[in-house]
GROMACS .gro file of C-alpha atoms in nm:
model
  374
    1UNK     CA    1  12.828  10.515   9.865
    2UNK     CA    2  12.819  10.743  10.170
    3UNK     CA    3  12.502  10.915  10.042
    4UNK     CA    4  12.340  10.578  10.013
    5UNK     CA    5  12.448  10.482  10.361
    6UNK     CA    6  12.317  10.793  10.503
    7UNK     CA    7  11.967  10.743  10.339
    8UNK     CA    8  11.955  10.396  10.472
    9UNK     CA    9  12.028  10.511  10.826
   10UNK     CA   10  11.760  10.765  10.793
   11UNK     CA   11  11.515  10.498  10.697
   12UNK     CA   12  11.619  10.263  10.991
   13UNK     CA   13  11.562  10.557  11.232
   14UNK     CA   14  11.217  10.616  11.101
   15UNK     CA   15  11.126  10.252  11.182
   16UNK     CA   16  11.070  10.378  11.538
   17UNK     CA   17  10.738  10.505  11.427
   18UNK     CA   18  10.611  10.142  11.390
   19UNK     CA   19  10.590  10.073  11.768
   20UNK     CA   20  10.493  10.417  11.828
   21UNK     CA   21  10.182  10.384  11.602
   22UNK     CA   22  10.093  10.056  11.760
   23UNK     CA   23  10.122  10.218  12.109
   24UNK     CA   24   9.916  10.510  12.004
   25UNK     CA   25   9.642  10.285  11.843
   26UNK     CA   26   9.607  10.014  12.102
   27UNK     CA   27   9.731  10.178  12.423
   28UNK     CA   28   9.680  10.547  12.406
   29UNK     CA   29   9.385  10.531  12.164
   30UNK     CA   30   9.514  10.860  12.003
   31UNK     CA   31   9.308  11.056  11.749
   32UNK     CA   32   9.250  10.944  11.396
   33UNK     CA   33   9.469  11.239  11.269
   34UNK     CA   34   9.773  11.147  11.490
   35UNK     CA   35   9.742  10.773  11.402
   36UNK     CA   36   9.722  10.881  11.019
   37UNK     CA   37  10.048  11.087  11.053
   38UNK     CA   38  10.248  10.838  11.247
   39UNK     CA   39  10.146  10.547  11.029
   40UNK     CA   40  10.221  10.738  10.716
   41UNK     CA   41  10.583  10.808  10.857
   42UNK     CA   42  10.603  10.431  10.961
   43UNK     CA   43  10.531  10.305  10.613
   44UNK     CA   44  10.820  10.496  10.450
   45UNK     CA   45  11.091  10.293  10.597
   46UNK     CA   46  10.895   9.968  10.555
   47UNK     CA   47  10.848  10.041  10.181
   48UNK     CA   48  11.225  10.106  10.154
   49UNK     CA   49  11.303   9.761  10.324
   50UNK     CA   50  11.046   9.584  10.088
   51UNK     CA   51  11.244   9.728   9.793
   52UNK     CA   52  11.570   9.623   9.942
   53UNK     CA   53  11.465   9.270  10.019
   54UNK     CA   54  11.317   9.234   9.670
   55UNK     CA   55  11.655   9.333   9.500
   56UNK     CA   56  11.841   9.102   9.727
   57UNK     CA   57  11.608   8.815   9.648
   58UNK     CA   58  11.630   8.899   9.273
   59UNK     CA   59  12.018   8.845   9.306
   60UNK     CA   60  11.959   8.477   9.385
   61UNK     CA   61  11.718   8.396   9.094
   62UNK     CA   62  11.893   8.531   8.784
   63UNK     CA   63  11.862   8.834   8.573
   64UNK     CA   64  11.529   8.743   8.398
   65UNK     CA   65  11.335   8.634   8.702
   66UNK     CA   66  11.499   8.898   8.905
   67UNK     CA   67  11.391   9.161   8.691
   68UNK     CA   68  11.036   9.026   8.691
   69UNK     CA   69  11.045   9.040   9.082
   70UNK     CA   70  11.158   9.398   9.077
   71UNK     CA   71  10.894   9.487   8.823
   72UNK     CA   72  10.624   9.301   9.014
   73UNK     CA   73  10.701   9.410   9.384
   74UNK     CA   74  10.839   9.768   9.291
   75UNK     CA   75  10.519   9.926   9.394
   76UNK     CA   76  10.410   9.670   9.661
   77UNK     CA   77  10.358   9.933   9.932
   78UNK     CA   78  10.132  10.147   9.730
   79UNK     CA   79   9.930   9.839   9.621
   80UNK     CA   80   9.900   9.724   9.992
   81UNK     CA   81   9.777  10.078  10.100
   82UNK     CA   82   9.523  10.086   9.798
   83UNK     CA   83   9.392   9.734   9.880
   84UNK     CA   84   9.306   9.846  10.245
   85UNK     CA   85   9.140  10.161  10.105
   86UNK     CA   86   8.950   9.956   9.852
   87UNK     CA   87   8.813   9.730  10.121
   88UNK     CA   88   8.699  10.032  10.323
   89UNK     CA   89   8.508  10.179  10.005
   90UNK     CA   90   8.729  10.481   9.989
   91UNK     CA   91   8.732  10.477   9.593
   92UNK     CA   92   8.826  10.845   9.569
   93UNK     CA   93   9.122  10.781   9.783
   94UNK     CA   94   9.236  10.483   9.577
   95UNK     CA   95   9.202  10.663   9.238
   96UNK     CA   96   9.377  10.961   9.377
   97UNK     CA   97   9.667  10.766   9.503
   98UNK     CA   98   9.703  10.620   9.162
   99UNK     CA   99   9.708  10.962   9.002
  100UNK     CA  100   9.949  11.092   9.252
  101UNK     CA  101  10.185  10.801   9.209
  102UNK     CA  102  10.201  10.849   8.832
  103UNK     CA  103  10.266  11.224   8.844
  104UNK     CA  104  10.479  11.195   9.148
  105UNK     CA  105  10.708  10.952   8.975
  106UNK     CA  106  10.753  11.137   8.641
  107UNK     CA  107  10.744  11.501   8.771
  108UNK     CA  108  10.871  11.494   9.139
  109UNK     CA  109  11.113  11.208   9.120
  110UNK     CA  110  11.249  11.263   8.772
  111UNK     CA  111  11.241  11.655   8.842
  112UNK     CA  112  11.447  11.621   9.156
  113UNK     CA  113  11.686  11.378   8.987
  114UNK     CA  114  11.732  11.614   8.695
  115UNK     CA  115  11.775  11.906   8.918
  116UNK     CA  116  12.029  11.783   9.164
  117UNK     CA  117  12.200  11.562   8.924
  118UNK     CA  118  12.223  11.849   8.682
  119UNK     CA  119  12.376  12.082   8.951
  120UNK     CA  120  12.667  11.844   8.989
  121UNK     CA  121  12.699  11.740   8.611
  122UNK     CA  122  12.634  12.001   8.335
  123UNK     CA  123  12.457  11.745   8.107
  124UNK     CA  124  12.322  11.396   8.193
  125UNK     CA  125  12.244  11.143   7.924
  126UNK     CA  126  12.026  10.825   7.915
  127UNK     CA  127  11.916  10.561   7.655
  128UNK     CA  128  11.686  10.761   7.433
  129UNK     CA  129  11.523  10.449   7.275
  130UNK     CA  130  11.424  10.292   7.620
  131UNK     CA  131  11.304  10.632   7.760
  132UNK     CA  132  11.089  10.701   7.429
  133UNK     CA  133  10.934  10.369   7.459
  134UNK     CA  134  10.856  10.434   7.838
  135UNK     CA  135  10.700  10.772   7.730
  136UNK     CA  136  10.492  10.604   7.450
  137UNK     CA  137  10.372  10.338   7.703
  138UNK     CA  138  10.285  10.618   7.939
  139UNK     CA  139  10.072  10.775   7.670
  140UNK     CA  140   9.907  10.463   7.600
  141UNK     CA  141   9.823  10.433   7.991
  142UNK     CA  142   9.703  10.788   7.993
  143UNK     CA  143   9.465  10.715   7.706
  144UNK     CA  144   9.340  10.409   7.908
  145UNK     CA  145   9.280  10.598   8.220
  146UNK     CA  146   9.129  10.911   8.035
  147UNK     CA  147   8.878  10.738   7.806
  148UNK     CA  148   8.645  10.603   8.078
  149UNK     CA  149   8.643  10.950   8.245
  150UNK     CA  150   8.568  11.126   7.905
  151UNK     CA  151   8.290  10.880   7.823
  152UNK     CA  152   8.137  10.934   8.182
  153UNK     CA  153   8.138  11.310   8.146
  154UNK     CA  154   8.025  11.308   7.797
  155UNK     CA  155   7.738  11.086   7.888
  156UNK     CA  156   7.643  11.238   8.229
  157UNK     CA  157   7.800  11.580   8.177
  158UNK     CA  158   7.476  11.758   8.256
  159UNK     CA  159   7.597  11.739   8.619
  160UNK     CA  160   7.959  11.758   8.632
  161UNK     CA  161   7.997  11.563   8.954
  162UNK     CA  162   8.294  11.414   9.097
  163UNK     CA  163   8.438  11.076   8.979
  164UNK     CA  164   8.286  10.916   9.304
  165UNK     CA  165   7.947  10.930   9.149
  166UNK     CA  166   8.085  10.739   8.868
  167UNK     CA  167   8.236  10.472   9.108
  168UNK     CA  168   7.899  10.442   9.289
  169UNK     CA  169   7.737  10.328   8.965
  170UNK     CA  170   7.915   9.991   9.012
  171UNK     CA  171   7.993   9.733   8.760
  172UNK     CA  172   7.648   9.760   8.604
  173UNK     CA  173   7.735  10.103   8.461
  174UNK     CA  174   7.873  10.152   8.116
  175UNK     CA  175   8.184  10.314   8.280
  176UNK     CA  176   8.229  10.011   8.505
  177UNK     CA  177   8.209   9.753   8.213
  178UNK     CA  178   8.437   9.969   7.987
  179UNK     CA  179   8.704  10.013   8.284
  180UNK     CA  180   8.707   9.633   8.310
  181UNK     CA  181   8.772   9.576   7.943
  182UNK     CA  182   9.034   9.855   7.932
  183UNK     CA  183   9.195   9.704   8.237
  184UNK     CA  184   9.247   9.379   8.043
  185UNK     CA  185   9.409   9.576   7.755
  186UNK     CA  186   9.639   9.757   8.001
  187UNK     CA  187   9.761   9.441   8.159
  188UNK     CA  188   9.831   9.270   7.835
  189UNK     CA  189  10.049   9.567   7.728
  190UNK     CA  190  10.221   9.547   8.064
  191UNK     CA  191  10.312   9.173   8.024
  192UNK     CA  192  10.431   9.241   7.673
  193UNK     CA  193  10.641   9.541   7.779
  194UNK     CA  194  10.809   9.297   8.048
  195UNK     CA  195  10.890   9.056   7.757
  196UNK     CA  196  11.036   9.343   7.564
  197UNK     CA  197  11.264   9.472   7.846
  198UNK     CA  198  11.348   9.142   7.999
  199UNK     CA  199  11.383   8.912   7.688
  200UNK     CA  200  11.365   9.046   7.333
  201UNK     CA  201  11.542   9.388   7.387
  202UNK     CA  202  11.717   9.341   7.729
  203UNK     CA  203  12.032   9.518   7.581
  204UNK     CA  204  11.844   9.856   7.589
  205UNK     CA  205  11.811   9.814   7.962
  206UNK     CA  206  12.154   9.698   8.054
  207UNK     CA  207  12.294   9.897   8.333
  208UNK     CA  208  11.960  10.032   8.430
  209UNK     CA  209  11.870   9.777   8.694
  210UNK     CA  210  11.907   9.844   9.066
  211UNK     CA  211  12.171   9.572   9.080
  212UNK     CA  212  12.389   9.764   8.829
  213UNK     CA  213  12.426  10.057   9.061
  214UNK     CA  214  12.746  10.063   9.256
  215UNK     CA  215  12.541  10.157   9.560
  216UNK     CA  216  12.400   9.822   9.578
  217UNK     CA  217  12.744   9.646   9.590
  218UNK     CA  218  12.691   9.532   9.959
  219UNK     CA  219  12.706   9.164  10.018
  220UNK     CA  220  12.375   9.012   9.933
  221UNK     CA  221  12.141   8.862  10.193
  222UNK     CA  222  12.059   8.487  10.175
  223UNK     CA  223  11.765   8.396   9.975
  224UNK     CA  224  11.587   8.283  10.321
  225UNK     CA  225  11.663   8.619  10.485
  226UNK     CA  226  11.549   8.821  10.184
  227UNK     CA  227  11.216   8.626  10.171
  228UNK     CA  228  11.166   8.650  10.532
  229UNK     CA  229  11.231   9.036  10.560
  230UNK     CA  230  10.996   9.086  10.250
  231UNK     CA  231  10.715   8.890  10.394
  232UNK     CA  232  10.767   9.056  10.742
  233UNK     CA  233  10.781   9.415  10.590
  234UNK     CA  234  10.476   9.352  10.379
  235UNK     CA  235  10.283   9.234  10.685
  236UNK     CA  236  10.384   9.555  10.872
  237UNK     CA  237  10.283   9.770  10.586
  238UNK     CA  238   9.950   9.599  10.574
  239UNK     CA  239   9.918   9.666  10.944
  240UNK     CA  240  10.017  10.020  10.918
  241UNK     CA  241   9.799  10.068  10.601
  242UNK     CA  242   9.489   9.965  10.794
  243UNK     CA  243   9.557  10.228  11.049
  244UNK     CA  244   9.636  10.490  10.783
  245UNK     CA  245   9.321  10.420  10.596
  246UNK     CA  246   9.108  10.420  10.899
  247UNK     CA  247   9.223  10.761  10.977
  248UNK     CA  248   9.230  10.919  10.641
  249UNK     CA  249   8.891  11.074  10.633
  250UNK     CA  250   8.898  11.233  10.975
  251UNK     CA  251   9.260  11.343  10.924
  252UNK     CA  252   9.178  11.504  10.589
  253UNK     CA  253   8.883  11.705  10.742
  254UNK     CA  254   9.107  11.796  11.054
  255UNK     CA  255   9.398  11.926  10.837
  256UNK     CA  256   9.175  12.104  10.586
  257UNK     CA  257   9.255  11.889  10.294
  258UNK     CA  258   9.030  11.693  10.065
  259UNK     CA  259   9.039  11.329  10.023
  260UNK     CA  260   9.167  11.364   9.678
  261UNK     CA  261   9.453  11.583   9.793
  262UNK     CA  262   9.554  11.319  10.063
  263UNK     CA  263   9.531  11.059   9.803
  264UNK     CA  264   9.737  11.239   9.521
  265UNK     CA  265  10.013  11.393   9.740
  266UNK     CA  266  10.028  11.245  10.088
  267UNK     CA  267   9.966  10.869  10.018
  268UNK     CA  268  10.139  10.875   9.702
  269UNK     CA  269  10.445  11.026   9.873
  270UNK     CA  270  10.441  10.779  10.154
  271UNK     CA  271  10.437  10.475   9.929
  272UNK     CA  272  10.716  10.611   9.700
  273UNK     CA  273  10.949  10.793   9.936
  274UNK     CA  274  11.209  10.522   9.958
  275UNK     CA  275  11.218  10.485   9.565
  276UNK     CA  276  11.238  10.868   9.540
  277UNK     CA  277  11.565  10.861   9.743
  278UNK     CA  278  11.716  10.580   9.517
  279UNK     CA  279  11.645  10.774   9.194
  280UNK     CA  280  11.797  11.094   9.329
  281UNK     CA  281  12.104  10.920   9.474
  282UNK     CA  282  12.186  10.740   9.141
  283UNK     CA  283  12.112  11.068   8.952
  284UNK     CA  284  12.404  11.228   9.178
  285UNK     CA  285  12.619  10.937   9.074
  286UNK     CA  286  12.558  11.036   8.703
  287UNK     CA  287  12.348  10.728   8.643
  288UNK     CA  288  12.056  10.915   8.484
  289UNK     CA  289  11.967  10.574   8.295
  290UNK     CA  290  11.867  10.416   8.621
  291UNK     CA  291  11.700  10.734   8.747
  292UNK     CA  292  11.483  10.750   8.441
  293UNK     CA  293  11.400  10.381   8.460
  294UNK     CA  294  11.288  10.414   8.823
  295UNK     CA  295  11.075  10.723   8.758
  296UNK     CA  296  10.915  10.607   8.420
  297UNK     CA  297  10.921  10.240   8.504
  298UNK     CA  298  10.729  10.298   8.843
  299UNK     CA  299  10.465  10.526   8.674
  300UNK     CA  300  10.421  10.255   8.399
  301UNK     CA  301  10.362   9.986   8.662
  302UNK     CA  302  10.103  10.198   8.844
  303UNK     CA  303   9.919  10.272   8.525
  304UNK     CA  304   9.953   9.944   8.338
  305UNK     CA  305   9.944   9.690   8.622
  306UNK     CA  306   9.843   9.835   8.979
  307UNK     CA  307   9.541  10.020   8.841
  308UNK     CA  308   9.390   9.733   8.642
  309UNK     CA  309   9.468   9.503   8.926
  310UNK     CA  310   9.272   9.705   9.177
  311UNK     CA  311   8.977   9.705   8.922
  312UNK     CA  312   8.991   9.324   8.919
  313UNK     CA  313   9.031   9.293   9.299
  314UNK     CA  314   8.745   9.524   9.360
  315UNK     CA  315   8.497   9.269   9.235
  316UNK     CA  316   8.634   9.028   9.500
  317UNK     CA  317   8.722   9.260   9.792
  318UNK     CA  318   8.554   9.576   9.772
  319UNK     CA  319   8.213   9.668   9.899
  320UNK     CA  320   8.152   9.762   9.526
  321UNK     CA  321   8.359   9.752   9.209
  322UNK     CA  322   8.582  10.038   9.137
  323UNK     CA  323   8.604  10.190   8.781
  324UNK     CA  324   8.875  10.418   8.604
  325UNK     CA  325   8.659  10.726   8.612
  326UNK     CA  326   8.870  11.003   8.748
  327UNK     CA  327   8.793  11.378   8.828
  328UNK     CA  328   8.869  11.616   8.540
  329UNK     CA  329   9.158  11.764   8.740
  330UNK     CA  330   9.311  11.415   8.784
  331UNK     CA  331   9.257  11.355   8.393
  332UNK     CA  332   9.446  11.672   8.308
  333UNK     CA  333   9.716  11.606   8.558
  334UNK     CA  334   9.803  11.270   8.415
  335UNK     CA  335   9.782  11.406   8.056
  336UNK     CA  336  10.004  11.709   8.119
  337UNK     CA  337  10.255  11.494   8.309
  338UNK     CA  338  10.284  11.240   8.038
  339UNK     CA  339  10.317  11.501   7.756
  340UNK     CA  340  10.587  11.688   7.964
  341UNK     CA  341  10.799  11.385   8.026
  342UNK     CA  342  10.756  11.281   7.656
  343UNK     CA  343  10.913  11.620   7.559
  344UNK     CA  344  11.208  11.568   7.792
  345UNK     CA  345  11.272  11.202   7.688
  346UNK     CA  346  11.293  11.313   7.329
  347UNK     CA  347  11.659  11.411   7.312
  348UNK     CA  348  11.809  11.162   7.574
  349UNK     CA  349  11.961  11.442   7.786
  350UNK     CA  350  11.882  11.639   8.095
  351UNK     CA  351  12.003  11.938   8.269
  352UNK     CA  352  11.914  12.122   8.589
  353UNK     CA  353  11.667  12.365   8.430
  354UNK     CA  354  11.452  12.075   8.299
  355UNK     CA  355  11.443  11.950   8.654
  356UNK     CA  356  11.312  12.293   8.774
  357UNK     CA  357  11.053  12.287   8.503
  358UNK     CA  358  10.916  11.939   8.606
  359UNK     CA  359  10.898  12.036   8.977
  360UNK     CA  360  10.727  12.354   8.887
  361UNK     CA  361  10.455  12.154   8.705
  362UNK     CA  362  10.419  11.931   9.015
  363UNK     CA  363  10.383  12.215   9.246
  364UNK     CA  364  10.121  12.386   9.027
  365UNK     CA  365   9.926  12.067   9.021
  366UNK     CA  366   9.965  12.014   9.397
  367UNK     CA  367   9.828  12.363   9.452
  368UNK     CA  368   9.540  12.273   9.213
  369UNK     CA  369   9.464  11.973   9.410
  370UNK     CA  370   9.484  12.140   9.743
  371UNK     CA  371   9.216  12.410   9.641
  372UNK     CA  372   8.985  12.156   9.474
  373UNK     CA  373   8.654  12.188   9.634
  374UNK     CA  374   8.557  11.920   9.875
   0.00000   0.00000   0.00000
């Protein structure tokens, strides 16, 4: 409980970066790099507040609808950032943030949880059936994300360009239509996975929801307050996201980073930081079921729901449609991450060394993305 309170206090302190960013943007007219950094920090506590208000709202609507709310809004901050990047035509940044969220959840979050939880408890266990299903769904999502890229590079492999070239081809290209069709398949699988988890086999997930954690035993907010806070935080995330996206390209150049590295590492961490802390805290309380559910469930939502949703939205709000063609390194990163988490989920147990291995894979991939030619 004390750990949870400290984490919440840190998030509240970081809220000071919201007014700081606004002053820097509209009064000082600071550089794009400065605005990028301050808006990134400002989004972290706002994402945490969105998550908490969603949980509080879920307590008022019952287990089934509450679970659906948590599943739907679990990655709302990342979705908002991606929508603003999509409107700005930053397709590489959007797709890199999707890749970063997937590998960050199952390597960084799960790795930190297994490491720190394993240092406190010799062996931690979780529901093997639920974890294996999550790993299988992740494999399906990896196939859905890899196939358009594979087709693109096989067809146009004479010039192994970046995935941005494929995005520029638009909806008229083969990869564009294939991405749209695969997006439909992924969304159908996502909806059916919710039916499985919330209705037909809910017993496999008992005790893995946020409400089950003792750390969330604080008195619930009223329904009106929960909704108002959710809407307010979402509006501020949108405001900060617009500033973040506006300075992303210049900040990446000034800091010596590629746009893909910014998306895979920086933007993904910003949108997931609050959720990262929750997964680690519950692992320290020996609730590895919940920690695995957060890590794997969040990655599944990104791959099966957020990615297809952005493809659909790009036809309405983007300067041009986005496809699911990723760079070869992004394809490898997602595939390796899914295979690794599948191996660890196989026995239903974790220890600190498995956490080290997951973090090592994440660091190696991070170094590779940092050294990727611009």
